[in-house]
Short mmCIF file of C-alpha atoms in Angstrom, two decimals:
data_model
loop_
_atom_site.label_atom_id
_atom_site.label_comp_id
_atom_site.label_asym_id
_atom_site.label_seq_id
_atom_site.Cartn_x
_atom_site.Cartn_y
_atom_site.Cartn_z
CA MET A 1 -69.23 54.88 18.21
CA ASN A 2 -65.56 54.92 19.15
CA ILE A 3 -63.06 57.59 18.09
CA GLN A 4 -61.72 55.53 15.16
CA GLU A 5 -65.22 55.02 13.77
CA ALA A 6 -65.89 58.74 14.21
CA LYS A 7 -62.67 59.54 12.36
CA ASP A 8 -63.72 57.31 9.46
CA GLN A 9 -67.15 58.95 9.31
CA ILE A 10 -65.66 62.47 9.28
CA LYS A 11 -63.02 61.56 6.70
CA GLN A 12 -65.65 60.09 4.39
CA ALA A 13 -67.76 63.24 4.74
CA MET A 14 -64.70 65.37 3.95
CA ILE A 15 -64.01 63.38 0.77
CA ALA A 16 -67.64 63.89 -0.29
CA TYR A 17 -67.60 67.63 0.48
CA PHE A 18 -64.32 68.13 -1.40
CA SER A 19 -65.71 66.36 -4.51
CA LYS A 20 -66.04 68.48 -7.66
CA ASP A 21 -67.97 68.10 -10.90
CA GLU A 22 -66.49 68.08 -14.40
CA TYR A 23 -66.43 71.91 -14.38
CA GLY A 24 -64.35 72.10 -11.20
CA GLN A 25 -67.25 73.22 -9.01
CA TYR A 26 -67.98 71.66 -5.62
CA ILE A 27 -70.89 69.25 -6.04
CA ILE A 28 -72.28 70.24 -2.63
CA PRO A 29 -71.97 74.03 -2.38
CA LEU A 30 -70.71 75.57 0.84
CA HIS A 31 -74.11 76.69 2.15
CA LYS A 32 -75.54 73.19 1.60
CA GLN A 33 -72.80 71.40 3.51
CA ARG A 34 -73.92 70.31 6.96
CA PRO A 35 -71.20 71.05 9.52
CA ILE A 36 -70.19 67.98 11.50
CA PHE A 37 -70.90 68.14 15.22
CA LEU A 38 -68.63 65.76 17.14
CA ILE A 39 -70.08 65.15 20.61
CA GLY A 40 -68.02 63.34 23.20
CA ALA A 41 -66.56 63.40 26.67
CA PRO A 42 -63.48 65.60 27.23
CA GLY A 43 -60.01 64.25 26.50
CA ILE A 44 -60.93 61.35 24.19
CA GLY A 45 -59.07 62.64 21.14
CA LYS A 46 -61.52 64.81 19.16
CA THR A 47 -58.89 67.41 18.29
CA ALA A 48 -56.24 64.75 17.59
CA ILE A 49 -58.33 63.01 14.91
CA MET A 50 -58.93 66.31 13.12
CA GLU A 51 -55.15 66.82 12.85
CA GLN A 52 -54.81 63.26 11.52
CA ILE A 53 -57.58 63.72 8.95
CA ALA A 54 -56.06 66.98 7.68
CA GLN A 55 -52.66 65.32 7.27
CA GLU A 56 -54.09 62.22 5.59
CA LEU A 57 -56.19 64.25 3.12
CA ASN A 58 -53.37 66.78 2.66
CA VAL A 59 -55.62 69.74 3.42
CA GLY A 60 -55.30 72.64 5.84
CA LEU A 61 -56.59 72.85 9.39
CA VAL A 62 -57.50 75.98 11.35
CA SER A 63 -58.67 75.34 14.91
CA TYR A 64 -60.43 77.61 17.39
CA SER A 65 -61.97 77.10 20.81
CA MET A 66 -65.23 79.03 20.81
CA THR A 67 -65.14 79.62 24.59
CA HIS A 68 -62.41 82.21 23.97
CA HIS A 69 -64.51 84.28 21.61
CA THR A 70 -66.78 87.23 22.23
CA ARG A 71 -69.31 88.46 19.73
CA GLN A 72 -66.85 91.09 18.54
CA SER A 73 -63.94 88.75 17.86
CA ALA A 74 -66.12 86.18 16.09
CA LEU A 75 -68.27 88.57 14.04
CA GLY A 76 -65.88 91.51 13.69
CA LEU A 77 -66.12 95.07 15.04
CA PRO A 78 -68.84 97.44 13.81
CA TYR A 79 -67.94 100.65 11.97
CA ILE A 80 -70.00 103.37 10.29
CA VAL A 81 -70.09 103.89 6.52
CA GLU A 82 -72.19 106.30 4.48
CA LYS A 83 -74.46 104.96 1.74
CA ASN A 84 -76.80 106.71 -0.63
CA TYR A 85 -80.31 105.33 -1.10
CA GLN A 86 -82.70 107.17 -3.48
CA ASP A 87 -80.63 110.32 -3.30
CA VAL A 88 -80.57 110.29 0.51
CA THR A 89 -77.33 109.63 2.44
CA TYR A 90 -77.55 107.28 5.40
CA GLN A 91 -75.05 106.11 7.99
CA VAL A 92 -74.93 102.30 8.04
CA SER A 93 -73.17 99.85 10.36
CA GLU A 94 -70.82 97.35 8.76
CA TYR A 95 -68.39 94.88 10.31
CA THR A 96 -64.70 94.29 10.03
CA MET A 97 -63.67 90.75 9.10
CA SER A 98 -64.05 88.11 11.80
CA GLU A 99 -60.81 87.00 13.44
CA ILE A 100 -61.79 83.41 12.63
CA ILE A 101 -62.41 84.06 8.93
CA SER A 102 -59.28 86.18 8.56
CA SER A 103 -57.17 83.43 10.12
CA ILE A 104 -58.23 81.10 7.28
CA TYR A 105 -57.04 83.63 4.70
CA ASP A 106 -53.78 84.06 6.64
CA TYR A 107 -53.35 80.29 6.64
CA MET A 108 -53.87 80.09 2.86
CA GLU A 109 -51.39 82.90 2.33
CA ASN A 110 -48.71 81.24 4.47
CA THR A 111 -49.15 77.63 3.29
CA ASN A 112 -49.84 75.79 0.06
CA HIS A 113 -53.30 74.69 1.22
CA LYS A 114 -56.27 76.31 -0.53
CA GLU A 115 -58.69 73.73 0.86
CA GLY A 116 -59.07 72.80 4.49
CA ILE A 117 -61.06 72.23 7.64
CA LEU A 118 -62.23 74.93 10.03
CA PHE A 119 -62.48 73.14 13.37
CA LEU A 120 -64.46 74.94 16.05
CA ASP A 121 -64.21 73.25 19.44
CA GLU A 122 -66.63 73.72 22.34
CA ILE A 123 -69.22 75.08 19.94
CA ASN A 124 -72.01 74.53 22.48
CA CYS A 125 -70.27 76.73 25.06
CA VAL A 126 -70.38 80.03 23.19
CA SER A 127 -71.15 83.24 25.09
CA GLU A 128 -74.74 84.46 25.41
CA THR A 129 -74.06 87.38 23.06
CA LEU A 130 -72.64 85.10 20.35
CA ALA A 131 -75.22 82.30 20.58
CA PRO A 132 -77.87 83.94 18.30
CA SER A 133 -75.32 84.28 15.49
CA MET A 134 -74.35 80.61 15.56
CA LEU A 135 -77.45 79.42 13.73
CA GLN A 136 -76.65 81.75 10.82
CA PHE A 137 -73.07 80.55 10.81
CA LEU A 138 -73.95 76.85 10.90
CA GLN A 139 -76.37 77.27 7.99
CA TYR A 140 -74.60 79.82 5.77
CA LYS A 141 -71.01 79.67 7.12
CA ILE A 142 -71.03 83.43 7.68
CA PHE A 143 -69.65 85.43 10.60
CA GLY A 144 -70.82 89.04 10.37
CA ARG A 145 -70.78 89.81 6.65
CA HIS A 146 -67.92 87.48 5.75
CA GLN A 147 -68.28 83.90 4.62
CA VAL A 148 -65.91 80.98 5.18
CA PRO A 149 -63.81 80.69 1.97
CA GLU A 150 -64.99 78.14 -0.56
CA GLY A 151 -63.20 74.83 -0.16
CA TRP A 152 -63.15 75.07 3.65
CA ILE A 153 -65.35 72.60 5.51
CA VAL A 154 -66.72 73.31 8.98
CA VAL A 155 -66.34 70.69 11.72
CA THR A 156 -67.45 71.45 15.26
CA ALA A 157 -67.09 69.63 18.57
CA GLY A 158 -68.48 69.83 22.06
CA ASN A 159 -68.97 68.02 25.35
CA PRO A 160 -72.27 66.59 26.60
CA PRO A 161 -73.94 68.73 29.33
CA GLU A 162 -72.99 66.31 32.12
CA TYR A 163 -69.30 67.13 31.62
CA ASN A 164 -69.49 70.91 31.31
CA LYS A 165 -71.70 73.36 33.19
CA SER A 166 -71.28 75.93 30.41
CA VAL A 167 -72.90 73.73 27.76
CA LYS A 168 -76.05 75.08 26.14
CA GLU A 169 -78.12 72.40 24.45
CA PHE A 170 -78.91 73.20 20.83
CA ASP A 171 -82.56 73.34 19.81
CA ILE A 172 -84.04 71.20 17.03
CA VAL A 173 -83.68 73.99 14.47
CA THR A 174 -79.91 74.10 15.07
CA MET A 175 -79.41 70.33 15.37
CA ASP A 176 -81.29 69.81 12.10
CA ARG A 177 -78.50 71.69 10.32
CA LEU A 178 -75.70 69.47 11.68
CA LYS A 179 -74.26 66.01 11.07
CA CYS A 180 -74.13 64.69 14.65
CA ILE A 181 -71.58 62.06 15.65
CA HIS A 182 -71.55 60.77 19.23
CA VAL A 183 -68.23 59.37 20.47
CA GLU A 184 -67.56 57.07 23.43
CA PRO A 185 -64.18 56.23 25.04
CA ASP A 186 -62.68 52.93 23.80
CA TYR A 187 -59.37 51.70 25.20
CA GLN A 188 -58.56 49.21 22.42
CA VAL A 189 -58.91 51.90 19.76
CA TRP A 190 -56.89 54.40 21.79
CA LYS A 191 -54.21 51.76 22.33
CA GLN A 192 -53.48 51.63 18.59
CA TYR A 193 -52.87 55.39 18.70
CA ALA A 194 -50.79 54.97 21.87
CA LEU A 195 -48.57 52.32 20.31
CA SER A 196 -47.84 54.51 17.29
CA HIS A 197 -46.90 57.38 19.61
CA ASN A 198 -44.59 55.29 21.83
CA MET A 199 -46.63 55.70 24.99
CA HIS A 200 -44.81 54.77 28.19
CA PRO A 201 -44.86 50.95 28.57
CA ALA A 202 -45.94 51.24 32.21
CA VAL A 203 -49.09 53.09 31.13
CA LEU A 204 -50.00 50.51 28.50
CA SER A 205 -49.29 47.42 30.60
CA TYR A 206 -51.27 48.93 33.50
CA LEU A 207 -54.28 49.72 31.31
CA ASP A 208 -54.10 46.30 29.64
CA ASN A 209 -54.84 44.89 33.10
CA LYS A 210 -57.28 47.60 34.18
CA LYS A 211 -59.19 48.79 31.12
CA ASP A 212 -61.95 50.24 33.32
CA TYR A 213 -59.46 52.84 34.53
CA PHE A 214 -58.77 54.17 31.04
CA TYR A 215 -61.62 56.68 31.23
CA LYS A 216 -63.64 57.42 34.32
CA VAL A 217 -65.62 60.41 35.57
CA GLU A 218 -67.31 60.33 38.97
CA THR A 219 -69.17 62.87 41.06
CA THR A 220 -68.30 63.06 44.76
CA VAL A 221 -69.28 65.39 47.58
CA GLU A 222 -66.05 67.27 46.87
CA GLY A 223 -66.74 67.59 43.15
CA LYS A 224 -65.76 65.73 39.98
CA ILE A 225 -62.90 63.23 39.99
CA PHE A 226 -61.76 61.90 36.65
CA VAL A 227 -59.15 60.32 34.43
CA THR A 228 -59.15 60.74 30.64
CA ALA A 229 -57.23 59.58 27.58
CA ARG A 230 -55.60 63.01 27.41
CA GLY A 231 -54.48 62.63 31.02
CA TRP A 232 -52.80 59.27 30.33
CA GLU A 233 -51.02 60.62 27.24
CA ASP A 234 -49.76 63.77 28.94
CA LEU A 235 -48.63 61.76 31.97
CA SER A 236 -46.78 59.34 29.68
CA THR A 237 -44.88 62.20 28.04
CA MET A 238 -43.91 63.70 31.39
CA MET A 239 -42.84 60.31 32.80
CA LYS A 240 -40.44 59.77 29.91
CA LEU A 241 -38.93 63.22 30.43
CA TYR A 242 -38.62 62.70 34.19
CA GLU A 243 -36.85 59.38 33.63
CA LYS A 244 -34.54 60.94 31.04
CA ASN A 245 -33.54 63.61 33.55
CA ASP A 246 -33.35 61.22 36.56
CA ILE A 247 -36.24 62.94 38.32
CA PRO A 248 -38.24 60.62 40.61
CA ILE A 249 -41.82 59.84 39.59
CA ASN A 250 -44.24 59.73 42.52
CA ILE A 251 -47.88 60.20 43.43
CA ASP A 252 -47.44 63.99 43.55
CA LEU A 253 -46.73 64.02 39.80
CA ILE A 254 -49.22 61.32 38.83
CA ILE A 255 -52.23 62.91 40.52
CA GLN A 256 -51.64 66.12 38.56
CA TYR A 257 -52.67 64.18 35.42
CA LEU A 258 -54.87 61.39 36.80
CA GLN A 259 -57.29 63.50 38.78
CA HIS A 260 -58.92 60.48 40.38
CA PRO A 261 -57.16 59.78 43.71
CA LYS A 262 -57.86 56.04 43.80
CA ILE A 263 -56.60 55.44 40.24
CA ALA A 264 -53.62 57.76 40.75
CA ARG A 265 -52.54 55.87 43.90
CA ASP A 266 -53.09 52.50 42.23
CA PHE A 267 -51.00 53.49 39.21
CA ALA A 268 -48.27 54.95 41.44
CA SER A 269 -48.00 51.58 43.22
CA TYR A 270 -47.93 49.75 39.90
CA TYR A 271 -45.22 52.05 38.53
CA ASP A 272 -42.99 51.24 41.54
CA LEU A 273 -43.45 47.53 40.76
CA PHE A 274 -42.82 48.17 37.08
CA MET A 275 -39.48 49.83 37.84
CA LYS A 276 -38.61 46.93 40.13
CA TYR A 277 -39.21 44.50 37.26
CA GLN A 278 -37.10 46.70 34.97
CA SER A 279 -34.15 46.48 37.37
CA GLN A 280 -34.55 42.74 37.94
CA TYR A 281 -34.69 41.78 34.26
CA ASN A 282 -31.91 43.10 32.06
CA ILE A 283 -33.91 43.90 28.93
CA VAL A 284 -30.85 44.58 26.78
CA ASP A 285 -29.31 41.20 27.67
CA ILE A 286 -32.52 39.35 26.84
CA LEU A 287 -32.70 40.99 23.40
CA LEU A 288 -29.03 40.24 22.76
CA GLY A 289 -29.62 36.60 23.67
CA HIS A 290 -27.45 36.81 26.82
CA VAL A 291 -29.89 35.62 29.45
CA ASP A 292 -29.09 33.18 32.24
CA ASP A 293 -31.29 30.37 33.55
CA LYS A 294 -32.03 32.26 36.77
CA ILE A 295 -33.81 35.05 34.86
CA LYS A 296 -35.71 32.52 32.75
CA GLN A 297 -36.79 30.66 35.89
CA GLN A 298 -37.93 33.89 37.55
CA ALA A 299 -39.94 34.95 34.49
CA SER A 300 -41.60 31.55 34.03
CA HIS A 301 -42.81 31.51 37.66
CA ALA A 302 -43.84 35.18 37.77
CA ARG A 303 -47.40 36.38 38.27
CA PHE A 304 -49.27 37.47 35.19
CA ASP A 305 -48.94 41.20 35.93
CA GLU A 306 -45.16 40.78 36.22
CA ARG A 307 -45.05 38.82 32.96
CA LEU A 308 -47.09 41.52 31.25
CA ALA A 309 -44.79 44.25 32.56
CA LEU A 310 -41.71 42.34 31.34
CA LEU A 311 -43.29 41.84 27.94
CA SER A 312 -44.16 45.56 27.74
CA LEU A 313 -40.56 46.51 28.52
CA LEU A 314 -39.24 44.17 25.81
CA ILE A 315 -41.78 45.31 23.22
CA ASP A 316 -41.20 48.98 23.99
CA ARG A 317 -37.45 48.52 23.52
CA VAL A 318 -37.71 46.84 20.10
CA THR A 319 -40.52 49.03 18.74
CA SER A 320 -38.66 52.22 19.72
CA GLN A 321 -35.62 51.00 17.80
CA MET A 322 -37.74 50.01 14.81
CA LYS A 323 -39.32 53.45 14.79
CA ASP A 324 -35.86 55.08 14.69
CA ILE A 325 -34.81 52.77 11.84
CA GLN A 326 -37.91 53.57 9.80
CA ILE A 327 -37.48 57.33 10.27
CA LYS A 328 -33.81 57.10 9.20
CA GLN A 329 -34.72 54.94 6.19
CA ASN A 330 -37.35 57.43 5.04
CA ALA A 331 -34.89 60.30 5.47
CA LEU A 332 -32.22 58.47 3.46
CA LEU A 333 -34.69 57.82 0.65
CA LYS A 334 -35.47 61.53 0.44
CA ILE A 335 -31.75 62.39 0.51
CA MET A 336 -31.20 59.96 -2.36
CA GLU A 337 -34.07 61.50 -4.36
CA GLN A 338 -32.59 64.97 -3.90
CA LEU A 339 -29.11 63.82 -4.93
CA LYS A 340 -30.56 62.27 -8.09
CA LYS A 341 -32.32 65.52 -8.99
CA ASP A 342 -29.53 68.05 -8.54
CA HIS A 343 -26.56 68.17 -6.19
CA SER A 344 -25.32 71.68 -6.96
CA LEU A 345 -24.61 74.02 -4.03
CA GLU A 346 -27.41 76.34 -5.09
CA SER A 347 -29.92 73.48 -5.33
CA LEU A 348 -29.00 72.09 -1.90
CA GLN A 349 -29.26 75.53 -0.32
CA GLN A 350 -32.73 75.95 -1.83
CA TYR A 351 -33.74 72.49 -0.61
CA LEU A 352 -32.57 73.31 2.92
CA LYS A 353 -34.51 76.58 2.83
CA GLN A 354 -37.70 74.75 1.79
CA ASN A 355 -37.30 72.32 4.68
CA ASN A 356 -36.66 75.14 7.16
CA ASP A 357 -39.75 76.96 5.86
CA LEU A 358 -41.77 73.79 6.46
CA ILE A 359 -40.57 73.66 10.07
CA THR A 360 -41.36 77.35 10.57
CA THR A 361 -44.86 76.91 9.16
CA HIS A 362 -45.40 73.83 11.30
CA LYS A 363 -44.57 75.75 14.49
CA LYS A 364 -47.49 78.05 13.72
CA TYR A 365 -50.01 75.68 12.12
CA HIS A 366 -48.94 72.18 13.29
CA GLN A 367 -49.01 70.72 9.79
CA LEU A 368 -46.39 67.99 10.24
CA SER A 369 -46.35 64.77 12.23
CA THR A 370 -43.54 64.13 14.72
CA GLN A 371 -42.14 61.54 12.31
CA GLU A 372 -42.00 64.07 9.46
CA ILE A 373 -40.24 66.60 11.71
CA SER A 374 -37.64 63.97 12.67
CA GLU A 375 -37.07 63.05 9.02
CA ILE A 376 -36.58 66.69 8.02
CA SER A 377 -34.13 67.19 10.90
CA ILE A 378 -32.03 64.21 9.74
CA ILE A 379 -32.06 65.44 6.13
CA ASN A 380 -31.11 69.00 7.08
CA SER A 381 -28.33 67.76 9.36
CA PHE A 382 -26.85 65.64 6.57
CA PHE A 383 -26.90 68.34 3.91
CA SER A 384 -25.78 71.11 6.28
CA GLU A 385 -22.73 69.03 7.19
CA HIS A 386 -21.83 68.34 3.56
CA LEU A 387 -23.18 71.48 1.93
CA ARG A 388 -19.87 72.58 0.39
CA ASP A 389 -18.44 69.10 -0.30
CA ASP A 390 -18.07 67.79 -3.84
CA TYR A 391 -20.52 65.18 -5.12
CA LYS A 392 -18.10 62.28 -4.61
CA THR A 393 -17.65 63.13 -0.92
CA ILE A 394 -21.40 63.53 -0.42
CA LYS A 395 -22.01 60.18 -2.10
CA GLN A 396 -19.44 58.49 0.16
CA ALA A 397 -21.08 60.02 3.25
CA PHE A 398 -24.48 58.82 2.01
CA SER A 399 -23.16 55.28 1.43
CA LEU A 400 -21.78 55.27 4.97
CA GLN A 401 -25.21 56.18 6.32
CA VAL A 402 -26.81 53.40 4.24
CA ASN A 403 -24.34 50.83 5.57
CA THR A 404 -25.02 52.00 9.13
CA ILE A 405 -28.77 51.53 8.72
CA LYS A 406 -28.21 48.08 7.18
CA THR A 407 -26.22 47.08 10.25
CA GLN A 408 -28.99 48.39 12.51
CA ILE A 409 -31.58 46.38 10.55
CA THR A 410 -29.52 43.19 10.94
CA ASP A 411 -29.11 43.85 14.68
CA MET A 412 -32.86 44.44 14.95
CA GLN A 413 -33.65 41.18 13.17
CA ASN A 414 -31.39 39.35 15.64
CA GLN A 415 -33.12 41.06 18.58
CA LEU A 416 -36.52 40.01 17.28
CA GLU A 417 -35.32 36.43 16.96
CA ASN A 418 -33.95 36.52 20.52
CA LEU A 419 -37.20 38.03 21.78
CA PHE A 420 -39.30 35.25 20.26
CA ASN A 421 -36.86 32.61 21.49
CA PHE A 422 -37.10 33.96 25.04
CA VAL A 423 -40.92 34.16 25.04
CA GLU A 424 -41.26 30.70 23.44
CA GLU A 425 -38.90 29.08 25.94
CA VAL A 426 -40.05 30.84 29.09
CA PHE A 427 -43.79 31.11 28.48
CA GLN A 428 -44.12 28.26 25.97
CA ASP A 429 -47.66 28.20 24.56
CA GLY A 430 -49.05 30.78 26.98
CA GLN A 431 -50.99 33.86 25.94
CA GLU A 432 -47.79 35.91 26.14
CA LEU A 433 -46.96 34.79 22.58
CA LEU A 434 -50.35 35.98 21.36
CA ILE A 435 -49.82 39.30 23.13
CA LEU A 436 -46.37 39.70 21.56
CA VAL A 437 -47.62 39.02 18.04
CA THR A 438 -50.65 41.27 18.52
CA GLU A 439 -48.60 44.18 19.84
CA LEU A 440 -46.08 43.92 16.99
CA THR A 441 -48.99 43.85 14.53
CA LEU A 442 -50.78 46.86 16.01
CA ASN A 443 -47.68 49.05 16.18
CA PRO A 444 -47.25 50.66 12.73
CA TYR A 445 -43.46 50.87 13.05
CA SER A 446 -42.92 47.21 13.97
CA ALA A 447 -45.51 46.09 11.41
CA ALA A 448 -43.70 48.07 8.68
CA PHE A 449 -40.27 46.81 9.75
CA ILE A 450 -41.33 43.16 9.77
CA SER A 451 -43.13 43.42 6.42
CA GLN A 452 -40.01 44.96 4.85
CA ASN A 453 -37.30 42.87 6.54
CA GLY A 454 -39.07 39.70 7.62
CA CYS A 455 -39.22 37.71 10.85
CA PRO A 456 -39.95 33.95 10.40
CA GLN A 457 -41.11 33.43 14.00
CA TYR A 458 -43.54 36.35 13.78
CA PHE A 459 -45.12 35.00 10.58
CA LYS A 460 -45.36 31.53 12.08
CA HIS A 461 -47.19 32.68 15.21
CA ASN A 462 -49.23 35.27 13.32
CA LYS A 463 -50.71 32.45 11.20
CA GLU A 464 -51.55 30.58 14.39
CA LEU A 465 -53.20 33.70 15.80
CA LEU A 466 -55.25 34.24 12.64
CA PHE A 467 -56.30 30.57 12.67
CA TYR A 468 -57.28 30.88 16.34
CA GLU A 469 -59.34 34.03 15.71
CA ARG A 470 -61.00 32.41 12.69
CA ASN A 471 -61.93 29.35 14.77
CA LYS A 472 -63.44 31.60 17.45
CA GLU A 473 -65.50 33.38 14.79
CA ILE A 474 -66.80 30.07 13.36
CA ILE A 475 -67.66 28.74 16.84
CA THR A 476 -69.55 31.97 17.67
CA LYS A 477 -71.58 31.71 14.45
CA LEU A 478 -72.40 28.03 15.17
CA GLU A 479 -73.54 28.95 18.69
CA GLN A 480 -75.76 31.68 17.26
CA LEU A 481 -77.32 29.17 14.85
CA ASN A 482 -77.93 26.74 17.71
CA ASP A 483 -79.59 29.48 19.74
CA ASN A 484 -81.95 30.15 16.85
#
């Protein structure tokens, strides 16, 4: 299954494991819960989906890589205690609390989460000394003498043996105590994640043309060469920072992340073309509706890869702006809620402290999404600036912010209209229109913006797309009937 299907399976299992009876007891007790074992190639997003699940279920998440643990750190250190049995005193070995178990208690102490997920990565790469204890842990959730706290569900992950020489295959006894989920790379599923995280448009337009290069691992005489989803995401982040700081992007940077020489060189060549297209087409002018016939003529006669690159640049520009608008809107709603509750100096100071505590906790436990961090930053900036102002002044400042966002929404609606006008005129009924509608639908920020503020041309073409997809489905079913 793909990573999205795996996420759904894990989330459903979590909901079941967190279920309680009418007396408040977990219906499936801790020792009866089968830990989930997520098996998949490296870099396909196993850790990322665990963070998403924890946020969506509003539970805690404590993560550990088991390759970093010795028997002592996982089980605890032995110490000698004296015990009396039948009037005879004996020295007995006991164990201090496991670092892993204690970290869960620390997490509960420092956050509001009393339920959560203990995520143990690379579980099938544990050291030889720790391996015998893993069966006991997977069955009883115990390290040494200390059990995972009730309300904490164990999820594990690992790579198949072909990707990691350190992998030790579990025997049937161990596997029979796990819920095994096998995950395969899937570009279309990853793309939805990429769109929501504003991946570099050059990466997405390149992979749209060359999906086979999304994930590849090959063995050569010189060793493994590979490219993974993690590599593309990390490269995308670095490319944006290099561009922001006017640092040239070349093969020397790209091959550090795409560790497959052929793909790295191919993408480096494509990126040079992509930047050429960016300089030839003034994206801002197109979105403002100020585009001359020469640009239209060039776009209409361009090769498909050039058209796709241009479309990616346009889509990236509008979706980035829509993301900023949505974050600001959410922040303003929270500011309004706080002002309705209490606008006293003491109350605002307490509210700012709570937000700062959230940020501090996030730095240690990664509880918040990047969108939530941005929203909190906007809220804190607003209240910090007006902390000692009277309510009337604060309200005026808030109204000014609301008017600013309304203007930005109107500008964005005009840009969307200009974007559709350009694509309709230049590409007419080509597949570029379908690509545009699909990309705006898949991106959560553009989808939310359009649903809230409207876009007549989007709805028109979206209906056509749905009708087209429905026709394809009917034709496929008819062909299947004919085959039978």
